[in-house]
Short mmCIF file of C-alpha atoms in Angstrom, two decimals:
data_model
loop_
_atom_site.label_atom_id
_atom_site.label_comp_id
_atom_site.label_asym_id
_atom_site.label_seq_id
_atom_site.Cartn_x
_atom_site.Cartn_y
_atom_site.Cartn_z
CA PRO A 1 7.00 16.29 0.08
CA VAL A 2 5.52 13.19 -1.49
CA SER A 3 2.86 13.85 -4.12
CA LEU A 4 1.69 10.37 -4.99
CA GLY A 5 -0.92 9.14 -7.44
CA TRP A 6 -2.32 5.60 -7.35
CA HIS A 7 -2.64 4.15 -10.82
CA GLN A 8 -5.21 1.35 -11.05
CA VAL A 9 -3.68 -1.25 -13.37
CA THR A 10 -5.74 -4.38 -14.10
CA SER A 11 -4.03 -5.59 -17.24
CA GLN A 12 -0.65 -5.40 -18.99
CA GLU A 13 -2.24 -3.19 -21.63
CA ALA A 14 -3.02 -0.55 -18.96
CA ASN A 15 0.72 -0.07 -18.36
CA GLY A 16 0.94 1.57 -21.80
CA ARG A 17 -1.17 4.49 -20.61
CA ILE A 18 1.42 5.80 -18.17
CA SER A 19 2.67 8.49 -20.55
CA ASN A 20 -0.87 9.92 -20.94
CA ILE A 21 -1.37 9.83 -17.20
CA LEU A 22 1.81 11.67 -16.33
CA GLN A 23 1.30 14.25 -19.07
CA SER A 24 -2.14 15.09 -17.67
CA THR A 25 -0.94 15.68 -14.11
CA LYS A 26 1.07 18.39 -12.36
CA GLY A 27 3.32 18.01 -9.38
CA VAL A 28 3.17 14.20 -9.05
CA ASN A 29 6.59 12.85 -8.05
CA VAL A 30 5.52 9.29 -7.11
CA ILE A 31 3.25 6.90 -8.96
CA SER A 32 1.94 3.70 -7.33
CA PRO A 33 0.58 1.18 -9.83
CA THR A 34 -1.58 -1.62 -8.52
CA TRP A 35 0.72 -4.32 -9.85
CA PHE A 36 0.90 -7.02 -7.19
CA TYR A 37 -1.45 -9.02 -5.04
CA LEU A 38 -1.30 -12.01 -2.71
CA ASN A 39 -2.27 -14.96 -4.94
CA ASP A 40 -2.32 -18.05 -2.71
CA ASN A 41 -1.67 -19.36 0.78
CA ASP A 42 1.99 -20.16 0.00
CA GLY A 43 2.94 -16.48 -0.16
CA ASN A 44 3.19 -16.22 -3.95
CA ILE A 45 2.23 -12.92 -5.62
CA TYR A 46 0.61 -12.13 -8.94
CA SER A 47 2.38 -9.46 -10.95
CA LEU A 48 1.45 -7.02 -13.73
CA ALA A 49 4.70 -5.12 -13.46
CA SER A 50 6.44 -3.55 -16.45
CA ARG A 51 10.08 -2.47 -16.74
CA ASP A 52 9.21 -0.09 -19.64
CA TYR A 53 6.72 1.61 -17.29
CA VAL A 54 9.38 2.11 -14.64
CA ASN A 55 11.93 3.34 -17.16
CA TYR A 56 9.46 5.89 -18.51
CA CYS A 57 8.69 7.19 -15.02
CA HIS A 58 12.36 7.45 -14.09
CA GLN A 59 13.06 9.37 -17.32
CA ASN A 60 10.46 11.83 -16.13
CA ASN A 61 11.80 12.10 -12.57
CA VAL A 62 8.90 10.15 -11.09
CA GLU A 63 9.47 7.37 -8.55
CA VAL A 64 7.55 4.09 -8.76
CA TRP A 65 6.18 2.51 -5.59
CA GLY A 66 4.57 -0.78 -6.59
CA LEU A 67 1.35 -1.51 -4.71
CA ILE A 68 0.72 -4.94 -3.26
CA SER A 69 -2.81 -5.84 -2.12
CA ASN A 70 -4.50 -8.73 -0.36
CA LEU A 71 -7.94 -8.23 -1.88
CA GLU A 72 -7.92 -9.50 -5.45
CA ASN A 73 -7.86 -13.29 -4.93
CA PRO A 74 -10.52 -14.41 -2.44
CA GLU A 75 -8.87 -17.86 -2.27
CA ALA A 76 -5.76 -16.32 -0.64
CA ASP A 77 -6.25 -16.26 3.14
CA SER A 78 -4.45 -13.24 4.53
CA THR A 79 -4.82 -14.49 8.10
CA TYR A 80 -3.19 -17.79 7.31
CA VAL A 81 -0.34 -16.20 5.40
CA LEU A 82 0.42 -13.56 8.02
CA THR A 83 0.25 -15.89 11.01
CA HIS A 84 2.59 -18.55 9.58
CA SER A 85 6.16 -17.22 9.84
CA SER A 86 7.62 -19.31 7.02
CA VAL A 87 4.89 -18.24 4.59
CA ARG A 88 5.20 -14.62 5.72
CA ASP A 89 8.93 -14.73 5.12
CA TYR A 90 8.45 -16.18 1.63
CA LEU A 91 5.91 -13.45 0.83
CA THR A 92 8.32 -10.68 1.88
CA SER A 93 11.07 -12.29 -0.21
CA GLN A 94 8.76 -12.37 -3.23
CA ILE A 95 7.90 -8.69 -2.79
CA ILE A 96 11.56 -7.71 -2.54
CA ALA A 97 12.55 -9.89 -5.52
CA ALA A 98 9.93 -8.12 -7.65
CA ALA A 99 11.06 -4.71 -6.49
CA ILE A 100 14.62 -5.52 -7.43
CA GLU A 101 13.66 -7.10 -10.75
CA TYR A 102 11.72 -4.05 -11.84
CA ASP A 103 13.98 -1.43 -10.27
CA LEU A 104 11.22 -0.06 -8.06
CA ASP A 105 11.85 2.85 -5.74
CA GLY A 106 9.32 1.73 -3.19
CA ILE A 107 6.57 -0.63 -2.10
CA ASN A 108 3.09 0.48 -1.11
CA LEU A 109 1.46 -2.08 1.18
CA ASP A 110 -2.34 -2.15 0.93
CA PHE A 111 -3.56 -4.95 3.17
CA GLU A 112 -7.19 -4.30 4.10
CA ALA A 113 -10.19 -6.05 5.70
CA LEU A 114 -8.04 -7.85 8.20
CA SER A 115 -9.49 -9.26 11.41
CA GLY A 116 -8.35 -8.26 14.89
CA GLU A 117 -6.80 -11.68 15.52
CA VAL A 118 -4.09 -11.02 12.88
CA GLY A 119 -2.97 -7.67 14.35
CA ASP A 120 0.29 -8.85 15.94
CA ALA A 121 1.24 -10.92 12.90
CA TYR A 122 0.48 -7.98 10.61
CA ILE A 123 2.82 -5.68 12.52
CA GLN A 124 5.47 -8.41 12.45
CA PHE A 125 5.00 -8.60 8.67
CA ILE A 126 5.66 -4.86 8.42
CA ARG A 127 8.73 -5.19 10.59
CA GLU A 128 10.16 -8.00 8.48
CA LEU A 129 9.30 -6.35 5.19
CA SER A 130 10.82 -3.03 6.35
CA LEU A 131 14.12 -4.65 7.18
CA LYS A 132 14.34 -6.19 3.72
CA CYS A 133 13.28 -2.89 2.14
CA ASP A 134 15.86 -1.00 4.10
CA GLY A 135 18.59 -3.48 3.12
CA ASN A 136 17.80 -2.89 -0.53
CA GLY A 137 17.21 0.88 -0.53
CA ILE A 138 13.47 0.52 -1.08
CA VAL A 139 10.88 2.93 0.46
CA LEU A 140 8.07 1.24 2.37
CA SER A 141 4.69 2.96 2.62
CA VAL A 142 1.63 1.47 4.33
CA ASP A 143 -1.99 2.35 3.54
CA ASN A 144 -4.23 2.81 6.57
CA TYR A 145 -7.89 3.41 7.35
CA VAL A 146 -8.73 6.51 9.33
CA SER A 147 -8.38 5.79 13.03
CA SER A 148 -11.29 4.05 14.76
CA GLU A 149 -11.92 1.70 17.64
CA TYR A 150 -12.21 -1.29 15.37
CA THR A 151 -8.93 -0.59 13.51
CA LYS A 152 -6.75 -0.10 16.60
CA PHE A 153 -5.07 -3.43 16.00
CA TYR A 154 -3.39 -1.94 12.90
CA ASP A 155 -1.22 -0.16 15.48
CA ARG A 156 -0.20 2.87 13.48
CA GLU A 157 2.26 4.02 16.08
CA GLU A 158 4.23 0.80 15.75
CA GLN A 159 3.96 0.84 11.97
CA ALA A 160 5.67 4.24 11.98
CA VAL A 161 8.67 2.79 13.75
CA PHE A 162 9.43 0.61 10.73
CA ALA A 163 7.62 2.01 7.66
CA ASP A 164 8.88 5.15 5.94
CA TYR A 165 5.42 6.53 5.28
CA LEU A 166 1.85 5.93 6.46
CA ILE A 167 -0.89 6.89 4.02
CA VAL A 168 -4.24 7.79 5.55
CA MET A 169 -7.09 6.69 3.31
CA ALA A 170 -9.22 9.77 4.20
CA TYR A 171 -12.23 8.80 2.13
CA ASP A 172 -15.13 6.34 2.00
CA GLU A 173 -16.93 8.24 4.74
CA HIS A 174 -20.02 7.33 2.71
CA TYR A 175 -20.18 4.72 -0.03
CA ALA A 176 -22.62 2.55 -1.94
CA GLY A 177 -24.53 0.56 0.59
CA SER A 178 -23.64 2.70 3.63
CA LYS A 179 -26.41 3.38 6.14
CA GLU A 180 -26.47 7.10 5.40
CA SER A 181 -25.99 9.11 2.26
CA GLY A 182 -23.38 11.83 2.10
CA SER A 183 -20.07 12.92 0.68
CA VAL A 184 -17.18 10.53 0.03
CA ALA A 185 -14.92 12.68 2.23
CA SER A 186 -16.29 15.71 4.01
CA ILE A 187 -13.72 18.24 5.22
CA GLY A 188 -14.46 17.37 8.85
CA PHE A 189 -13.90 13.63 8.16
CA VAL A 190 -10.58 14.36 6.40
CA THR A 191 -9.34 16.75 9.09
CA LYS A 192 -10.18 14.31 11.84
CA GLY A 193 -8.44 11.51 9.95
CA ALA A 194 -5.27 13.60 9.78
CA ASP A 195 -5.51 14.75 13.43
CA ASP A 196 -6.18 11.22 14.72
CA ILE A 197 -3.13 9.60 13.12
CA LEU A 198 -0.94 12.38 14.55
CA ALA A 199 -2.48 11.73 17.94
CA GLU A 200 -1.31 8.12 17.63
CA ASN A 201 2.27 9.43 17.78
CA VAL A 202 2.95 9.06 14.09
CA PRO A 203 5.46 11.83 13.08
CA SER A 204 3.89 14.35 10.72
CA GLU A 205 6.71 13.98 8.22
CA GLN A 206 5.75 10.32 7.76
CA VAL A 207 2.08 11.00 7.04
CA ILE A 208 0.69 11.15 3.50
CA LEU A 209 -2.95 12.25 3.23
CA GLY A 210 -4.92 10.11 0.79
CA MET A 211 -7.70 12.00 -1.05
CA PRO A 212 -10.36 10.91 -3.54
CA PHE A 213 -11.21 12.55 -6.77
#
């Protein structure tokens, strides 16, 4: 089983805290640092990756799945990048190059706030990235919202054909600014999130349940 912890890294200095983080946890066998993000409309990525970080994790039998996001640079247009095949191909090549350079075990794809018009291109992106990951022995995991009518275009069933794991972000039921107050993740919300992704024909062995503190 995968017991993964996301590690929010916003500076090179934060990489130096990995020893303290691992020493204060139990049972974690995968760490996913927030190292990469889409940085422009040409498919370039920004990186905070550290080889020393990876080496330390490997010495402690912990895999490293570098996270790549599309949220940090508002000037980078995810729709443009994903719907232009040459740019999309360059982006996947940049991701794989970084994974190889830093000896990563996996990639965690965290593309959020997409519009419905980009659904087909997003799935094609996952297909193309998965082929390059598979060719280089790299695990591909994809972060997903809990199932809903307005996130159907993320097509989790098709994702599961290509990605190794789908992570259900079973939280943010209520948040700052939401219409109602309540828990971040009530047990009913979490259970439904797990049940719904299984109902979309995603094999249970590919599902990782994302939980908040």
